[in-house]
Amino acid sequence: MEEQVEMVGRAFVEHYYHLFDSDRSSLSSLYHQSSMLTFEGQKLQGVDDICSKINQLPFDKCHHLISTIDAQPTSSYAGGIVVFVSGSLRLNCEEHPLRFSQMFHLIPTPQGSFYVQNDIFRLNYG
Amino acid sequence: MEEQVEMVGRAFVEHYYHLFDSDRSSLSSLYHQSSMLTFEGQKLQGVDDICSKINQLPFDKCHHLISTIDAQPTSSYAGGIVVFVSGSLRLNCEEHPLRFSQMFHLIPTPQGSFYVQNDIFRLNYG
């Protein structure tokens, strides 16, 4: 059970940042109408508002480098998973990467995959 | 609803780090048998293991300074809340604080308070 949660968390994180770095607009497949994103303190709800925020971020290219991934089941009955990520982010090929932390609360779908119910992102200022 | 979630998140964070900095052993009141802590990648489960880890951390005095608190409801039916904290941590009056990020998943109790179901802590290395 615990290993499976780790595996799902790791696979989700790789998939999420791969989509983010290669084609941000395709992230809409991972959010639902009930999803919430808090991005540097700004609150967004629903797949449309969340994806429009992500698509309008002021850079063309970015590359996420993951440092740590931690995952835990949220409760035995609902099958949810919380995933906590730390890493760095290189924008538009700039020299200095930015450190960030992000958490996701994933909920299983009837089709056997997961969607993002909660997403909180913060840059880590040194 | 959203304001209430913010208020609960903020009150919890203040209470949690106040207990941590003044009397770590009293944090046991905030965890249950089902609770999980991942501390710098080390996994602990249950109030006893979690509190023994926290009590044995190798410093006498510490002081948490909170930079940001973000909170979201996890779902409308269960009343849970995710809280994401960033801040810095000064150990044994050392000069240089350590940056950290931490997330909590709080679950309501029948008595109207909350306990920590999920807790993930990471230091942010620069």
Short mmCIF file of C-alpha atoms in Angstrom, two decimals:
data_model
loop_
_atom_site.label_atom_id
_atom_site.label_comp_id
_atom_site.label_asym_id
_atom_site.label_seq_id
_atom_site.Cartn_x
_atom_site.Cartn_y
_atom_site.Cartn_z
CA MET A 1 0.00 0.00 0.00
CA GLU A 2 2.71 2.42 1.07
CA GLU A 3 4.92 1.55 -1.90
CA GLN A 4 1.99 2.00 -4.25
CA VAL A 5 1.33 5.49 -2.87
CA GLU A 6 5.00 6.39 -3.42
CA MET A 7 4.83 5.04 -6.96
CA VAL A 8 1.67 6.97 -7.81
CA GLY A 9 3.11 10.16 -6.31
CA ARG A 10 6.34 9.83 -8.26
CA ALA A 11 4.60 8.96 -11.55
CA PHE A 12 2.17 11.86 -11.12
CA VAL A 13 4.97 14.36 -10.42
CA GLU A 14 6.99 13.25 -13.46
CA HIS A 15 3.89 13.43 -15.67
CA TYR A 16 2.77 16.81 -14.31
CA TYR A 17 6.09 18.63 -14.81
CA HIS A 18 6.69 16.95 -18.15
CA LEU A 19 3.36 18.38 -19.38
CA PHE A 20 4.11 21.73 -17.73
CA ASP A 21 7.50 22.04 -19.42
CA SER A 22 6.48 20.70 -22.84
CA ASP A 23 2.86 21.87 -23.34
CA ARG A 24 1.29 23.73 -20.42
CA SER A 25 -2.18 23.78 -21.99
CA SER A 26 -2.43 20.00 -21.72
CA LEU A 27 -2.45 20.26 -17.88
CA SER A 28 -6.21 20.86 -18.15
CA SER A 29 -6.61 17.07 -18.27
CA LEU A 30 -5.39 16.86 -14.63
CA TYR A 31 -7.85 19.34 -13.06
CA HIS A 32 -11.62 19.15 -12.47
CA GLN A 33 -14.33 21.73 -11.85
CA SER A 34 -13.86 21.35 -8.08
CA SER A 35 -10.05 21.74 -8.22
CA MET A 36 -8.30 24.58 -6.38
CA LEU A 37 -4.96 26.22 -7.03
CA THR A 38 -3.25 28.74 -4.73
CA PHE A 39 -0.38 30.19 -6.75
CA GLU A 40 1.93 32.47 -4.74
CA GLY A 41 -1.10 33.38 -2.60
CA GLN A 42 -3.54 33.90 -5.50
CA LYS A 43 -6.58 31.63 -5.31
CA LEU A 44 -8.15 30.02 -8.36
CA GLN A 45 -10.90 27.44 -8.63
CA GLY A 46 -12.09 25.22 -11.49
CA VAL A 47 -10.22 23.84 -14.46
CA ASP A 48 -10.79 26.94 -16.66
CA ASP A 49 -9.49 29.55 -14.21
CA ILE A 50 -6.59 27.35 -13.11
CA CYS A 51 -5.43 26.58 -16.65
CA SER A 52 -5.85 30.14 -17.83
CA LYS A 53 -3.59 31.23 -14.93
CA ILE A 54 -0.99 28.57 -15.76
CA ASN A 55 -1.08 29.37 -19.50
CA GLN A 56 -0.65 33.09 -18.86
CA LEU A 57 2.43 32.81 -16.66
CA PRO A 58 4.94 35.31 -18.10
CA PHE A 59 7.54 33.00 -19.61
CA ASP A 60 7.76 30.94 -22.78
CA LYS A 61 10.03 28.12 -21.73
CA CYS A 62 10.58 26.57 -18.34
CA HIS A 63 12.26 23.53 -16.93
CA HIS A 64 11.47 21.98 -13.55
CA LEU A 65 14.21 20.08 -11.71
CA ILE A 66 12.79 17.95 -8.88
CA SER A 67 14.80 17.60 -5.66
CA THR A 68 12.40 15.68 -3.36
CA ILE A 69 9.02 13.91 -3.65
CA ASP A 70 7.12 12.80 -0.53
CA ALA A 71 3.72 11.05 -0.73
CA GLN A 72 1.19 9.84 1.84
CA PRO A 73 -2.34 8.38 1.61
CA THR A 74 -4.90 10.87 2.97
CA SER A 75 -7.26 8.25 4.36
CA SER A 76 -7.98 4.62 3.82
CA TYR A 77 -11.59 5.04 2.64
CA ALA A 78 -11.27 7.70 -0.07
CA GLY A 79 -8.03 6.65 -1.76
CA GLY A 80 -6.62 10.17 -1.90
CA ILE A 81 -2.89 10.94 -1.87
CA VAL A 82 -0.98 14.04 -0.80
CA VAL A 83 2.25 14.73 -2.66
CA PHE A 84 4.83 17.28 -1.59
CA VAL A 85 7.50 18.40 -4.05
CA SER A 86 10.59 20.58 -3.71
CA GLY A 87 12.80 21.58 -6.56
CA SER A 88 13.99 24.37 -8.78
CA LEU A 89 12.64 26.07 -11.85
CA ARG A 90 14.61 27.56 -14.72
CA LEU A 91 12.68 30.14 -16.78
CA ASN A 92 13.47 31.14 -20.38
CA CYS A 93 16.93 29.58 -20.09
CA GLU A 94 17.93 32.11 -17.39
CA GLU A 95 21.08 31.28 -15.52
CA HIS A 96 19.73 31.30 -11.96
CA PRO A 97 17.04 28.77 -11.11
CA LEU A 98 14.28 29.62 -8.61
CA ARG A 99 13.61 27.25 -5.70
CA PHE A 100 9.99 26.19 -5.24
CA SER A 101 7.78 23.93 -3.13
CA GLN A 102 4.41 22.60 -4.26
CA MET A 103 1.81 20.27 -2.81
CA PHE A 104 -0.92 18.30 -4.57
CA HIS A 105 -3.91 16.45 -3.17
CA LEU A 106 -4.81 13.75 -5.70
CA ILE A 107 -8.22 12.05 -5.84
CA PRO A 108 -8.84 8.79 -7.73
CA THR A 109 -11.23 8.83 -10.69
CA PRO A 110 -13.64 5.99 -11.52
CA GLN A 111 -11.39 5.31 -14.55
CA GLY A 112 -8.45 4.41 -12.30
CA SER A 113 -6.40 7.56 -12.72
CA PHE A 114 -6.12 10.63 -10.45
CA TYR A 115 -7.05 14.30 -10.69
CA VAL A 116 -5.71 17.28 -8.70
CA GLN A 117 -8.21 18.46 -6.08
CA ASN A 118 -5.77 20.78 -4.25
CA ASP A 119 -2.64 22.47 -5.58
CA ILE A 120 -0.55 24.99 -3.61
CA PHE A 121 2.59 26.52 -5.14
CA ARG A 122 5.19 28.78 -3.50
CA LEU A 123 8.56 30.07 -4.59
CA ASN A 124 11.14 29.80 -1.79
CA TYR A 125 12.87 33.10 -1.36
CA GLY A 126 16.34 32.67 0.15
CA MET B 1 -16.57 29.05 3.85
CA GLU B 2 -13.31 30.11 2.24
CA GLU B 3 -12.61 32.69 4.96
CA GLN B 4 -13.32 30.11 7.63
CA VAL B 5 -10.81 27.72 6.07
CA GLU B 6 -8.18 30.48 6.04
CA MET B 7 -8.95 31.28 9.69
CA VAL B 8 -8.71 27.65 10.79
CA GLY B 9 -5.45 27.21 8.87
CA ARG B 10 -3.91 30.30 10.40
CA ALA B 11 -5.07 29.48 13.94
CA PHE B 12 -3.79 25.93 13.61
CA VAL B 13 -0.36 27.03 12.36
CA GLU B 14 0.06 29.57 15.17
CA HIS B 15 -1.00 26.98 17.76
CA TYR B 16 1.20 24.24 16.30
CA TYR B 17 4.45 26.22 16.20
CA HIS B 18 3.73 27.84 19.57
CA LEU B 19 3.52 24.35 21.10
CA PHE B 20 6.56 23.21 19.10
CA ASP B 21 8.69 26.12 20.30
CA SER B 22 7.50 26.18 23.93
CA ASP B 23 6.82 22.50 24.80
CA ARG B 24 7.28 19.98 21.98
CA SER B 25 5.86 17.07 24.02
CA SER B 26 2.43 18.73 24.06
CA LEU B 27 2.13 18.29 20.26
CA SER B 28 0.86 14.76 20.98
CA SER B 29 -2.59 16.32 21.45
CA LEU B 30 -2.67 17.17 17.71
CA TYR B 31 -1.93 13.69 16.28
CA HIS B 32 -4.00 10.48 16.23
CA GLN B 33 -3.16 6.82 15.77
CA SER B 34 -3.77 7.12 12.01
CA SER B 35 -1.55 10.22 11.62
CA MET B 36 1.49 10.19 9.34
CA LEU B 37 4.62 12.32 9.40
CA THR B 38 7.30 12.36 6.71
CA PHE B 39 10.23 14.28 8.21
CA GLU B 40 13.04 14.97 5.74
CA GLY B 41 12.08 11.75 3.96
CA GLN B 42 11.75 9.60 7.12
CA LYS B 43 8.27 8.09 7.50
CA LEU B 44 6.54 7.77 10.86
CA GLN B 45 3.01 6.69 11.68
CA GLY B 46 0.90 7.00 14.84
CA VAL B 47 1.00 9.54 17.63
CA ASP B 48 3.70 7.67 19.64
CA ASP B 49 6.27 7.31 16.84
CA ILE B 50 5.61 10.81 15.54
CA CYS B 51 5.98 12.46 18.94
CA SER B 52 9.01 10.45 19.89
CA LYS B 53 10.68 11.63 16.63
CA ILE B 54 9.74 15.26 17.32
CA ASN B 55 10.89 15.06 20.95
CA GLN B 56 14.23 13.55 19.98
CA LEU B 57 15.20 16.18 17.41
CA PRO B 58 18.75 17.21 18.30
CA PHE B 59 18.22 20.73 19.63
CA ASP B 60 16.97 22.19 22.90
CA LYS B 61 15.50 25.47 21.77
CA CYS B 62 13.96 26.45 18.47
CA HIS B 63 11.96 29.30 17.10
CA HIS B 64 9.78 29.12 13.97
CA LEU B 65 9.21 32.28 11.94
CA ILE B 66 6.32 31.91 9.51
CA SER B 67 6.56 33.56 6.07
CA THR B 68 3.42 32.27 4.29
CA ILE B 69 0.31 30.25 5.16
CA ASP B 70 -2.01 28.92 2.42
CA ALA B 71 -5.12 26.87 3.20
CA GLN B 72 -7.75 25.07 1.09
CA PRO B 73 -10.69 22.78 1.90
CA THR B 74 -9.96 19.22 0.71
CA SER B 75 -13.55 18.38 -0.14
CA SER B 76 -16.99 19.62 0.78
CA TYR B 77 -18.21 16.40 2.38
CA ALA B 78 -15.41 15.53 4.80
CA GLY B 79 -14.51 18.97 6.16
CA GLY B 80 -10.76 18.45 5.82
CA ILE B 81 -8.28 21.28 5.23
CA VAL B 82 -4.81 21.31 3.67
CA VAL B 83 -2.40 23.91 5.02
CA PHE B 84 0.91 24.79 3.41
CA VAL B 85 3.50 26.73 5.41
CA SER B 86 6.82 28.28 4.48
CA GLY B 87 9.14 29.94 6.94
CA SER B 88 12.44 29.75 8.75
CA LEU B 89 13.66 27.98 11.82
CA ARG B 90 16.29 29.16 14.28
CA LEU B 91 17.86 26.37 16.37
CA ASN B 92 19.60 26.83 19.74
CA CYS B 93 19.88 30.59 19.11
CA GLU B 94 22.19 29.98 16.12
CA GLU B 95 22.74 32.97 13.92
CA HIS B 96 21.64 31.52 10.59
CA PRO B 97 18.03 30.38 10.30
CA LEU B 98 17.10 27.37 8.12
CA ARG B 99 14.33 27.76 5.53
CA PHE B 100 11.59 25.11 5.64
CA SER B 101 8.28 24.15 4.02
CA GLN B 102 5.66 21.99 5.70
CA MET B 103 2.20 20.77 4.80
CA PHE B 104 -0.60 19.55 7.06
CA HIS B 105 -3.83 17.77 6.22
CA LEU B 106 -6.27 18.53 9.04
CA ILE B 107 -9.37 16.44 9.78
CA PRO B 108 -12.24 17.68 11.98
CA THR B 109 -12.97 15.81 15.22
CA PRO B 110 -16.48 15.21 16.59
CA GLN B 111 -15.56 17.74 19.33
CA GLY B 112 -15.23 20.54 16.79
CA SER B 113 -11.44 20.78 16.69
CA PHE B 114 -8.95 19.32 14.16
CA TYR B 115 -6.20 16.72 14.23
CA VAL B 116 -3.25 16.22 11.86
CA GLN B 117 -3.78 13.28 9.49
CA ASN B 118 -0.85 14.10 7.18
CA ASP B 119 2.31 16.07 7.94
CA ILE B 120 5.24 16.47 5.53
CA PHE B 121 8.29 18.53 6.50
CA ARG B 122 11.28 19.53 4.37
CA LEU B 123 14.17 21.89 4.88
CA ASN B 124 14.82 24.06 1.81
CA TYR B 125 18.45 23.87 0.90
CA GLY B 126 19.60 26.94 -1.02
#
